[in-house]
XYZ file of C-alpha atoms in Angstrom:
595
model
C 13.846 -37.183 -58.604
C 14.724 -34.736 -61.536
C 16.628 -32.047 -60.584
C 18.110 -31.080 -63.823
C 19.212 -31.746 -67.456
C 23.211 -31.429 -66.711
C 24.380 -35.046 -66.084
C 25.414 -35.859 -63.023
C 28.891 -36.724 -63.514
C 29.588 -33.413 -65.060
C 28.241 -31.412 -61.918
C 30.724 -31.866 -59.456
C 33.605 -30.366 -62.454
C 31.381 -27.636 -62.642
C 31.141 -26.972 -59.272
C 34.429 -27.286 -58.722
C 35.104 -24.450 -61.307
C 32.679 -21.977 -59.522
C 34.474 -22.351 -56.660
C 37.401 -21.508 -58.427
C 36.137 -18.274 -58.985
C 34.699 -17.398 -55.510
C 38.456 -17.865 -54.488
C 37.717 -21.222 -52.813
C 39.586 -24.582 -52.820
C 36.293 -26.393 -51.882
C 32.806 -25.953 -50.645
C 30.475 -27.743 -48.176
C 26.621 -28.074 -48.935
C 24.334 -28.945 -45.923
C 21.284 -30.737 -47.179
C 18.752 -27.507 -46.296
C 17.656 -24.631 -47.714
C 17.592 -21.054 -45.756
C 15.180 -22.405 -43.635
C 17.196 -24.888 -42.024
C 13.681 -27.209 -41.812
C 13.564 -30.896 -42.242
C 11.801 -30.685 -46.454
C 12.978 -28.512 -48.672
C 11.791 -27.106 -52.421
C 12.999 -28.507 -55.440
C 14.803 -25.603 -55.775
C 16.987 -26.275 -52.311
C 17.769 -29.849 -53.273
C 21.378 -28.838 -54.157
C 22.675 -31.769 -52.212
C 21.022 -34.311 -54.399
C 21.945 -31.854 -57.476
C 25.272 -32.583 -57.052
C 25.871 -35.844 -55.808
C 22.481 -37.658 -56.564
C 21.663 -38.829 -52.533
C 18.020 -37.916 -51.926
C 17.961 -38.507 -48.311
C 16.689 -35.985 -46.044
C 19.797 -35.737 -43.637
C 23.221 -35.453 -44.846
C 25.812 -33.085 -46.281
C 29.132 -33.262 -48.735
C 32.109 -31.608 -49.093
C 33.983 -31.317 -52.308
C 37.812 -30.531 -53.233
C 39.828 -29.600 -55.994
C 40.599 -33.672 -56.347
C 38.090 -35.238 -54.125
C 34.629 -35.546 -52.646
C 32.645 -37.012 -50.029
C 28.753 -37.611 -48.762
C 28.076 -37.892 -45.297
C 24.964 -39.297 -43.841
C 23.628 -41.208 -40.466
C 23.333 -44.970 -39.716
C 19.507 -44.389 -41.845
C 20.845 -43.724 -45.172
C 23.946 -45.709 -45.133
C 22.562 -48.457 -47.893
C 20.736 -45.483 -49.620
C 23.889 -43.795 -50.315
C 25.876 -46.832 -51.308
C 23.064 -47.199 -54.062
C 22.897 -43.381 -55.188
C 25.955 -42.195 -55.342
C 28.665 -42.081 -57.989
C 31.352 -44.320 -56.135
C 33.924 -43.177 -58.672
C 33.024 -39.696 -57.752
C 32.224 -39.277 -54.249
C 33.204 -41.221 -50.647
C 30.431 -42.297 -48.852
C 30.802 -41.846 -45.358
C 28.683 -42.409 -41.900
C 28.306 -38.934 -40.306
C 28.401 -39.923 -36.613
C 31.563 -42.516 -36.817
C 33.336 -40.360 -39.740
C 32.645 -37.099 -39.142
C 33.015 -34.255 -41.655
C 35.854 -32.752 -39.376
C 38.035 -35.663 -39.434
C 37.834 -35.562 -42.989
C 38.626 -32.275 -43.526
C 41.508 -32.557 -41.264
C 43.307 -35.572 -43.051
C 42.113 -34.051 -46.524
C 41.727 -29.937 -46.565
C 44.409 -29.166 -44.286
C 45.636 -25.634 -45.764
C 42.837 -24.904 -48.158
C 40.277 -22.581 -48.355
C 36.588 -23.966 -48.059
C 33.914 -22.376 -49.033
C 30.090 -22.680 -47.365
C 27.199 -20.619 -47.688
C 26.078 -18.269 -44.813
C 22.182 -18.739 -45.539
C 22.352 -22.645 -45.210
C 24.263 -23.451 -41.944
C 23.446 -22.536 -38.958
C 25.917 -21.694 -35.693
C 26.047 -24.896 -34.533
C 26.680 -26.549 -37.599
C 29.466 -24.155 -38.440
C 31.185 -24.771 -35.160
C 31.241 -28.768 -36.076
C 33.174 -27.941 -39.013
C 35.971 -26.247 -37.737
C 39.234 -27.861 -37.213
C 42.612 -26.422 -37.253
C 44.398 -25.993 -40.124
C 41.921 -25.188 -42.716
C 39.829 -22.240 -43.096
C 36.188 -21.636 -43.702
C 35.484 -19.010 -45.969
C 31.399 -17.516 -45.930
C 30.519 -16.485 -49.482
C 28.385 -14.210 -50.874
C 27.170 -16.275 -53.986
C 26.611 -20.358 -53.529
C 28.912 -22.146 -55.858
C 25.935 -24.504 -56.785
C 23.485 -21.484 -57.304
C 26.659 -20.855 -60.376
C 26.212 -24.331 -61.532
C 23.311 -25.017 -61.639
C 21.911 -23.591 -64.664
C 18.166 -25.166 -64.738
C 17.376 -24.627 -61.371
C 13.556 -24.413 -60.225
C 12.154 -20.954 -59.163
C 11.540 -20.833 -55.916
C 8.125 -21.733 -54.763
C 5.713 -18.935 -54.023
C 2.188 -20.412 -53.068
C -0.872 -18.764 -51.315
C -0.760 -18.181 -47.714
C -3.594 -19.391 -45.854
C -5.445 -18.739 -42.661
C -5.127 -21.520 -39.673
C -8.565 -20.697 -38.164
C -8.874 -19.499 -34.297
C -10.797 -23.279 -34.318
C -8.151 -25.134 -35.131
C -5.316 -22.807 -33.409
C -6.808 -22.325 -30.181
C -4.751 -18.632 -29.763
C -4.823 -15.816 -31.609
C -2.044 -14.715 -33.164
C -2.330 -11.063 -31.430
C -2.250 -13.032 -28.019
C 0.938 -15.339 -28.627
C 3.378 -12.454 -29.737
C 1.809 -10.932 -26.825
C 3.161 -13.556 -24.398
C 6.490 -14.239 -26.379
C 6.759 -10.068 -26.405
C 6.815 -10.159 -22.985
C 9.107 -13.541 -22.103
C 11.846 -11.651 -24.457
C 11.291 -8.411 -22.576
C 11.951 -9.999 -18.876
C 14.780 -11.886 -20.672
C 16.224 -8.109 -21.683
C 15.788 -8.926 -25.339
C 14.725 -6.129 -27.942
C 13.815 -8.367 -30.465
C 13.618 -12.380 -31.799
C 14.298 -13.417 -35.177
C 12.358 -16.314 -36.469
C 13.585 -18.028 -38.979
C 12.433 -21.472 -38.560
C 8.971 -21.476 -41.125
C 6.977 -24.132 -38.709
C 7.686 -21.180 -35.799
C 6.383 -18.678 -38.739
C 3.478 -20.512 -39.155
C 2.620 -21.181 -35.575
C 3.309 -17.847 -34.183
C 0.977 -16.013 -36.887
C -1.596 -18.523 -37.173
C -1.337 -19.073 -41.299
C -0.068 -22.530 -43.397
C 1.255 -22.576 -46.876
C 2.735 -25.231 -48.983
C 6.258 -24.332 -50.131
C 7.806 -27.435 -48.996
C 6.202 -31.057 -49.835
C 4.813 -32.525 -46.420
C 5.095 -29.785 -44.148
C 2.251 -27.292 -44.899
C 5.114 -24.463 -44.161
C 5.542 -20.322 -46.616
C 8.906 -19.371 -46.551
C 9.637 -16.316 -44.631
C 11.251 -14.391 -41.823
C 9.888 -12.967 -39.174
C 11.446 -10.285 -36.699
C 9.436 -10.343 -33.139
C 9.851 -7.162 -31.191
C 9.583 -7.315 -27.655
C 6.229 -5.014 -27.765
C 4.559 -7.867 -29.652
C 4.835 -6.398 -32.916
C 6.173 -8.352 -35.665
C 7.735 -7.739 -38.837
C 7.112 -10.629 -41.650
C 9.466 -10.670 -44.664
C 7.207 -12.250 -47.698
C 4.954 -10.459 -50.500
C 1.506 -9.832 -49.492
C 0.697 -10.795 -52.985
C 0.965 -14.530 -52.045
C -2.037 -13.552 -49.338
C -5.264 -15.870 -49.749
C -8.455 -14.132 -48.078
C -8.433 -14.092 -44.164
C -4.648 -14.112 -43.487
C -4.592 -9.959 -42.929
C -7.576 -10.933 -40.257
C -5.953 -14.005 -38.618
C -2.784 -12.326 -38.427
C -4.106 -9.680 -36.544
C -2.931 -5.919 -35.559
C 0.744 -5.664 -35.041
C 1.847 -7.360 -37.843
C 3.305 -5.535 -40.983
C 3.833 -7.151 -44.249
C 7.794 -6.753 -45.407
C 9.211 -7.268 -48.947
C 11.705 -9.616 -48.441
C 14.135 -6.958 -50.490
C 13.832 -5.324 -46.876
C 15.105 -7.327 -44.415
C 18.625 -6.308 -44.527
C 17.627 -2.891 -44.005
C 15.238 -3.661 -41.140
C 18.150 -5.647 -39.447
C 20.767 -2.931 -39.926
C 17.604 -1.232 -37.744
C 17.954 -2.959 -34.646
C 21.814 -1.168 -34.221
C 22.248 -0.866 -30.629
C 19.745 -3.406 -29.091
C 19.906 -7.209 -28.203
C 18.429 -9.800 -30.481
C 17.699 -12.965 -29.471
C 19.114 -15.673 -32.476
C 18.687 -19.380 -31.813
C 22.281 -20.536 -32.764
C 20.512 -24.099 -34.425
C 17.458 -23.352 -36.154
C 19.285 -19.548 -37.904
C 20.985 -19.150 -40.499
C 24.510 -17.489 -39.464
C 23.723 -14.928 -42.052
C 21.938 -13.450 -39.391
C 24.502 -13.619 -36.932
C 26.738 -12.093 -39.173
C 24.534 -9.030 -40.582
C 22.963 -7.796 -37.018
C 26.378 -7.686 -35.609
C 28.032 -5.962 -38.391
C 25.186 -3.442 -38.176
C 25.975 -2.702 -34.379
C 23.408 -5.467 -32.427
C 23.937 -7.009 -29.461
C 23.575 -10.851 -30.730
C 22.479 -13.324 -27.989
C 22.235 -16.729 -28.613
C 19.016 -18.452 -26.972
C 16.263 -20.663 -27.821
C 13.662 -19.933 -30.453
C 10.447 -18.310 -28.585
C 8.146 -20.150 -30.426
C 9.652 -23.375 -29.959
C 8.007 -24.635 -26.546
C 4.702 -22.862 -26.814
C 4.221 -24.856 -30.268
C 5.030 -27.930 -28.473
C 2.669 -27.393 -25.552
C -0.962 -28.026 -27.303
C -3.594 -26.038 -26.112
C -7.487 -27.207 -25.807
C -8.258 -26.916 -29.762
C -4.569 -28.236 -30.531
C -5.886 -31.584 -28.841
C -9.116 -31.711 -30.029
C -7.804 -31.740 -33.320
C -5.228 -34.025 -32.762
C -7.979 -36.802 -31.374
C -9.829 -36.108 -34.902
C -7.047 -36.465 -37.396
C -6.329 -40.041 -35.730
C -10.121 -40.801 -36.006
C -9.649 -39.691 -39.052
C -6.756 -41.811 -39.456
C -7.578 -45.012 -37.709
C -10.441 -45.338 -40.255
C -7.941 -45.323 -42.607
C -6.023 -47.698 -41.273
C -8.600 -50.098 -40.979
C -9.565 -49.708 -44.621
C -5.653 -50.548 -45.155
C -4.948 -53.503 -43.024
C -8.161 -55.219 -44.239
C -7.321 -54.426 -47.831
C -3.849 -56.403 -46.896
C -6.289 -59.265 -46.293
C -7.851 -59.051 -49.493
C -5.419 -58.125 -52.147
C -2.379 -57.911 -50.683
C -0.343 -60.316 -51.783
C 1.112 -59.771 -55.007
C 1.334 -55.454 -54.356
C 4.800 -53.547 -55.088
C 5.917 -51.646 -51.723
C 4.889 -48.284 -53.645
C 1.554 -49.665 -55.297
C 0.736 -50.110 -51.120
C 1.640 -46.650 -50.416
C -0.265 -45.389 -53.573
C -3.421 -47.476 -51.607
C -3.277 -45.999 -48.183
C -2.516 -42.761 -49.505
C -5.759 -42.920 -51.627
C -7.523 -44.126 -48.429
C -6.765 -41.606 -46.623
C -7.764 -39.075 -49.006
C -11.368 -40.349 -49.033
C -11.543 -37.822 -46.232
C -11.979 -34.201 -47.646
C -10.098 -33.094 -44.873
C -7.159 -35.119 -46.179
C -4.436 -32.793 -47.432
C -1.213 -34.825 -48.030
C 1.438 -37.480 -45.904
C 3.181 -35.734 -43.437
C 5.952 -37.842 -44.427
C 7.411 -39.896 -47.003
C 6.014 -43.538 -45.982
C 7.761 -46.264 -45.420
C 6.387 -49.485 -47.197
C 8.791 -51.862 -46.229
C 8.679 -55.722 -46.706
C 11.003 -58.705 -45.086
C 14.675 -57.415 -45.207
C 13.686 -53.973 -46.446
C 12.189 -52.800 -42.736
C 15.585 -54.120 -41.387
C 16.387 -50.245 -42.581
C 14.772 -48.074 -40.227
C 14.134 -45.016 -42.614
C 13.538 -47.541 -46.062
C 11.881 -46.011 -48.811
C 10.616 -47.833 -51.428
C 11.229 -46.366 -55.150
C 9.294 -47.406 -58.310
C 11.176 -50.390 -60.439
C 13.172 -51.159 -57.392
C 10.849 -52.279 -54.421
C 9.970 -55.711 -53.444
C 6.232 -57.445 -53.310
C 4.212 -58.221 -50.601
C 4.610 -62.173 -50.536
C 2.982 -64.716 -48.068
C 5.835 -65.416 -44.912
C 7.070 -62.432 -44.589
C 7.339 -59.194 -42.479
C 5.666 -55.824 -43.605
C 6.341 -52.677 -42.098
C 3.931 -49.258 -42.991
C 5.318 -46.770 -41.059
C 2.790 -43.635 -42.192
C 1.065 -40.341 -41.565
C -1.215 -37.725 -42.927
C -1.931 -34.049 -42.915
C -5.087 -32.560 -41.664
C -6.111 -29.192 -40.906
C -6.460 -29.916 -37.448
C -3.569 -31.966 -36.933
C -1.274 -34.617 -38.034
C -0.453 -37.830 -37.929
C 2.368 -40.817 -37.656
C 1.759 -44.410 -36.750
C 3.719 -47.108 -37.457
C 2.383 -50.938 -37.649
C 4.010 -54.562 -38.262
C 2.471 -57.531 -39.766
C 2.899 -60.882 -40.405
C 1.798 -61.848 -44.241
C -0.059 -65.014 -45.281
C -1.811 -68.004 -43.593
C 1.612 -70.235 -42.345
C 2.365 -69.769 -38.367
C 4.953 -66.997 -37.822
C 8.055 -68.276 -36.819
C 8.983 -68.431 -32.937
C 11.991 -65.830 -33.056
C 9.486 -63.362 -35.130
C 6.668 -63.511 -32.198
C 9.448 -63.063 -29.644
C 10.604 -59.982 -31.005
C 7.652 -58.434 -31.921
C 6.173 -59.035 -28.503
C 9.273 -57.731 -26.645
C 8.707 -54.770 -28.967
C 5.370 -54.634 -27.910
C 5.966 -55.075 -24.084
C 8.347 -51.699 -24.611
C 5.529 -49.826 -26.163
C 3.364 -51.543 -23.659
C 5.429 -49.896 -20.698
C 5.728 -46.428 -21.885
C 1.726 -46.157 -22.636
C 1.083 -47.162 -18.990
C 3.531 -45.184 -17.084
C 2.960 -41.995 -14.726
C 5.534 -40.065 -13.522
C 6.318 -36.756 -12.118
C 6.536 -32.966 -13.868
C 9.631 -32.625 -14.537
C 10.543 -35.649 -15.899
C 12.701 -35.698 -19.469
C 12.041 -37.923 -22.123
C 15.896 -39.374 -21.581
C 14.421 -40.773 -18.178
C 11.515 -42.662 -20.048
C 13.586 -44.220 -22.971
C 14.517 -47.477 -20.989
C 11.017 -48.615 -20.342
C 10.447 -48.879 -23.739
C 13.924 -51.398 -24.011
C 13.814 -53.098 -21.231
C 12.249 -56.279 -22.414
C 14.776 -55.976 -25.170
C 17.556 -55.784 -23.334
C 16.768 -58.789 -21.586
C 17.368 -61.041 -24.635
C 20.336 -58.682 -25.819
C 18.358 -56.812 -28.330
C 18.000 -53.081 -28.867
C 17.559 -51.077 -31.623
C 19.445 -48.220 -32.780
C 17.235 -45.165 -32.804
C 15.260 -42.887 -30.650
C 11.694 -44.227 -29.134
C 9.704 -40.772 -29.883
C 9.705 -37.512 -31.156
C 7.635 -34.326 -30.578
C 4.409 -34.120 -33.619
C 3.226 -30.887 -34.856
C -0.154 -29.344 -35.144
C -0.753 -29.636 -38.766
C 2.648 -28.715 -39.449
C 5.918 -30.682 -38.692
C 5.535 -34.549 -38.164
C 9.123 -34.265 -36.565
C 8.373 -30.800 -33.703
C 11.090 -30.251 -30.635
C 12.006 -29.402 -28.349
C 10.683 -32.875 -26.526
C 12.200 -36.164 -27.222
C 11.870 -39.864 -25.551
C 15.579 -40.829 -26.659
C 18.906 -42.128 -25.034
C 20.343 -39.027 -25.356
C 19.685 -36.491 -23.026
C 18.157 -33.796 -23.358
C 17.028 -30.993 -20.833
C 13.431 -30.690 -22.278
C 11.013 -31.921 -19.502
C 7.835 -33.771 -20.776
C 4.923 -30.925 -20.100
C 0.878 -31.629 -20.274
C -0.118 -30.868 -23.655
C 3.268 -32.263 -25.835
C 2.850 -35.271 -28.162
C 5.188 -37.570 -28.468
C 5.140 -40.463 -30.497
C 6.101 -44.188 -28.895
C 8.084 -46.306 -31.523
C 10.134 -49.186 -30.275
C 11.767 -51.591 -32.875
C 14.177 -54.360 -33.577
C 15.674 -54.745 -36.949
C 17.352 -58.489 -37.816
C 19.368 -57.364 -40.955
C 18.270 -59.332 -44.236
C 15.387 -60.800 -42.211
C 12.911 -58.049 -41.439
C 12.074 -54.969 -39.117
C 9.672 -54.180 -36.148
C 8.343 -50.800 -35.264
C 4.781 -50.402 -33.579
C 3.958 -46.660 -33.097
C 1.348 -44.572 -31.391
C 0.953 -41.031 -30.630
C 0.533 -39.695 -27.513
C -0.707 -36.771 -25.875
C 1.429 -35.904 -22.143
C -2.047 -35.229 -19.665
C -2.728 -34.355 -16.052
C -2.841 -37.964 -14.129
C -5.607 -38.188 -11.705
C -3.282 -39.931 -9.422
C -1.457 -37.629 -6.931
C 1.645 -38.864 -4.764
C 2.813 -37.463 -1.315
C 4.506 -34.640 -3.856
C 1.681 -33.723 -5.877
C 0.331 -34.383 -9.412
C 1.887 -36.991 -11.429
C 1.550 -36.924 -15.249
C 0.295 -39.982 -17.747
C -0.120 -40.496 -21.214
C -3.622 -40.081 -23.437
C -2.882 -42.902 -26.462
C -4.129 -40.931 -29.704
C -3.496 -43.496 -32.684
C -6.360 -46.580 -33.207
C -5.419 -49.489 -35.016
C -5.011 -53.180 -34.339
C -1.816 -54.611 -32.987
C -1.183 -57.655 -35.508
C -2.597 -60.612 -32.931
C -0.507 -63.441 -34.976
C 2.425 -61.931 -34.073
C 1.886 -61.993 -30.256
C 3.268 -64.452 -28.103
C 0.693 -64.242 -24.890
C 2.999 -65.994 -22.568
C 5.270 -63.209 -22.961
C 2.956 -60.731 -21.425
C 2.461 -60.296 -18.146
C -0.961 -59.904 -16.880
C -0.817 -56.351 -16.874
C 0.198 -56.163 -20.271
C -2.571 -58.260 -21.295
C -4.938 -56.086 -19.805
C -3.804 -52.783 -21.574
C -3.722 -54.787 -25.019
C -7.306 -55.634 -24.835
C -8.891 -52.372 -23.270
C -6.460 -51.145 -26.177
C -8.354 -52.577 -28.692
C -11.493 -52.383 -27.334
C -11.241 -48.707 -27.567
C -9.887 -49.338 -31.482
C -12.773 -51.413 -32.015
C -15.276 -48.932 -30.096
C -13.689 -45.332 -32.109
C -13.535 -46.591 -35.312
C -16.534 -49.447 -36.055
C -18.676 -46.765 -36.698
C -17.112 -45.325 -39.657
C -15.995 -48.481 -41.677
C -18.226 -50.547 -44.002
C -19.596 -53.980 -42.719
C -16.830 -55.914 -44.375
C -14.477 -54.164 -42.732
C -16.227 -54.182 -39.277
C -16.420 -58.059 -39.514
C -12.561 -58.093 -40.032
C -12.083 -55.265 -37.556
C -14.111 -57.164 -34.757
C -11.902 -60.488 -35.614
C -8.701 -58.693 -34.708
C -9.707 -57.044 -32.057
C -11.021 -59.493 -29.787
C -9.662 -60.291 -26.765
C -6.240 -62.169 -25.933
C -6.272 -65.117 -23.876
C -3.647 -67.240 -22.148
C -3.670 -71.112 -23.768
C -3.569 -73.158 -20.121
């Protein structure tokens, strides 16, 4: 990534002397933008401006003598690799927190951090007694970094009713009036994804995320305010929008803040900027923290939501297919990122293709022992017979988007016995959260052990959560939902996706992940209570068969495995050419015990 022509062992000095004079001692830099969303324009990478680490979680804090990066367990290795040492500490986020660190290192200084790029809750992790955290008006970085990229400004487009389900005149409608039982004047809307959803347009300021930057202030009435320039306005987006919604320069928004003296404003205290905190109650609001409006109804899918969903994974299983018979082909001998370059161009040989909803991960033998690997040009490994490959992947389409992770074992030799065990016990975990039914209500917390169980038995685990909420052609990472050991009071509703990714890494060996989506649905079974709920599986594509060990499964298991890919074999023959339907039949034939 080029960021900039200043060398990057001059930066921090720099830095350092724009802090100077702001009045600071020191300054912390989330890595975000004033978004506070999960990819960010080249002109918001100011973490890896300054300290060269790339990945997409992490934050540093730098002193008149010293510095440090912090990052979770996913970017350890990354950072050892990317950062100055001489420079800049690395340090694990979750076991050395940023507080500690301030409070054996800042103790009586001044640091600095920008209002626009932390949010409430991320503020309130910082503070420890002893030093103080100054908000500036002007980001030290901003000072130092001379070349910076403009900010991006691309055309706004419609999201069709088609592929939305819910006009945009009908959703602020319903949000209007949840903030107006709640006693809440107004909502502001910061987080773009909620931008999009709410007003039924995409954009593509941010790689990945088809996201505009933007505001948006949601009055209680329905009406909505939008900071952007109606210049960046592709045909249709006035229409789709709807009545109600007026077009703001983004000059304006402090003034149309300072305008809601005297009434209550709803501010989600982790997806907002504290800026806004700050201005509405200098200006006389009554600030109340609470969730973002938009942030359940986006998860919940409606009708057209699904519908597309099912269609980007037909979309994508024929993809797939294309891929993993490639593998068979001309594998062997491929870079990590000449594989990525491969499926990406697969993909794309559907028009509807727009672009990988994340970066993917193209991973082979010790390289998937990293859960969140990415390969980089000049520095990945090939694809070489007795090993483990890991594609963990996912696409962009207008009518939804995509994430599926699969395993394989490379070359004609036998996998070894521990390999099959593992993957199978992975397996089994996916296995057991496809099948199961349970009752409304029910949080994803309560679901994570099925998918370790078989793990557990064998004292293996892995160190991650097992799903995450998907977007509709927007975030591949969408709350509030989770399937995760940690708890959270989100229940699973009919309509979420989740995704279902069990995995066990053996460090300097290999890594297993196998991933579907899955769409939470009405179960036709009812108990003595009522309804129970069940999952639809969304993502088709064979489960490597080599690395199965049948005894393993029970028969149940086997069951689900072969309906499984008789479905696979049934959605997807009909789009693939006759060499790969040959292969495609081969691997999805049914599993049988060996008496």
């Amino acid at each position: 990534m080029t960021l900039s022509s200043i060398p990057l062992n001059e930066r921090p000095s720099l830095v350092r002397s724009a802090c100077t004079v702001l009045g600071v001692d020191g300054f912390i830099i989330p890595r975000g933008d004033e978004y506070l969303g999960e990819y960010v324009a080249p002109c918001a990478e100011r973490l890896a401006w300054l300290t060269g680490f790339t990945g997409s979680a992490g934050l540093a804090a730098i002193l008149p003598d010293r510095g440090a990066v912090f990052s979770d367990g996913r970017y350890t290795v990354q950072m050892e690799e990317q950062v100055p040492h001489a420079l800049w500490e690395r340090r694990h986020s979750a076991l050395e927190p940023l507080a500690g660190w301030l409070t054996e290192n800042a103790r009586g200084l001044k640091i600095g951090y920008d209002p626009r790029l932390v949010s409430q809750s991320m503020l309130a992790s910082w503070q420890v007694p002893g030093v103080e955290l100054v908000a500036l008006a002007h980001n030290p970085i901003d000072k130092a970094w001379t070349d910076r990229p403009a900010a991006p400004a691309s055309r706004i487009i419609p999201q069709p009713l088609e592929f939305s389900g819910e006009s945009s005149v009908d959703k602020r409608r319903r949000l209007g009036q949840a903030l107006s039982v709640a006693g809440h004047d107004a909502a502001v809307i910061a987080d773009c994804t909620s931008l999009a959803w709410l007003l039924n347009i995409r954009g593509h300021d941010v790689p990945l995320t088809p996201v505009a930057h933007g505001y948006v202030i949601l009055h209680a009435d329905g009406t909505a305010e939008w900071f952007v320039s109606s210049d960046r306005f592709s045909e249709g987006v006035t229409e789709v929008c709807g009545p109600g919604v007026t077009a703001c320069p983004p000059a304006d928004l402090v003034k149309r803040l300072e305008a809601l003296k005297g009434r209550t404003v709803r501010v989600d205290p982790v997806t907002t900027a504290v800026w806004f905190d700050t201005t509405l109650a200098d200006a006389g609001a009554t600030v109340v923290d609470g969730v973002d409006p938009c942030t359940l109804p986006k998860a919940i899918k409606n009708a057209a939501e699904q519908e597309g969903a099912r269609q980007a994974h037909t979309h994508d299983g024929v993809a797939m297919a294309r891929f993993l018979h490639s593998l068979t082909v001309s594998g062997i001998g491929q870079h990590e990122t000449d594989l990525v370059t491969r499926l990406d161009d697969l993909r794309a040989r559907s028009e509807d293709y727009q672009e990988q909803s994340f970066d993917a991960i193209s991973a082979v033998g010790p390289n998937g022992a990293f859960p969140h690997y990415r390969a980089q040009v000049g520095h990945d490994r090939v694809l070489e017979a007795g090993n483990v490959y890991l594609i963990d992947s996912g696409g962009q389409y207008p009518f939804g988007t995509t994430d599926i992770t699969r395993t394989l074992w490379v070359g004609n030799q036998e996998p070894p016995a521990n390999v099959r065990e593992a993957f199978t016990r992975v397996l089994k975990g996916n296995i057991a959260l496809s099948r199961i039914r349970f009752p409304p209500g029910t949080t994803g917390h309560r679901l994570d052990v099925l998918a370790r169980a078989a793990l557990w038995q064998v004292g293996m685990d892995y160190d991650h959560g097992t799903g995450h909420g998907i977007g509709s052609y927007l975030s591949v990472h969408e709350g509030p939902q989770n399937i995760s050991p940690a708890p959270r009071p989100v229940a699973l509703e009919a309509g979420m996706i989740v995704s279902n990714e069990p995995g066990y890494y053996e460090p300097g060996q290999y890594g297993i992940r196998i991933e579907n989506l899955m769409l939470v649905r009405p179960s036709s079974f009812v108990g003595p209570k009522g309804a129970f709920l069940e999952f639809e599986i969304l993502s088709f594509t064979p489960i490597d068969r080599r690395l199965i060990d049948v005894a393993l499964l029970n028969d149940a298991e086997l069951n689900w495995l072969n309906a499984y890919h008789a479905e696979v074999e049934k959605r997807v023959m009909p789009y693939v050419e006759p060499e790969v339907s040959v292969w495609l039949t081969s691997v999805c034939k049914p599993l049988v015990r060996q008496d």
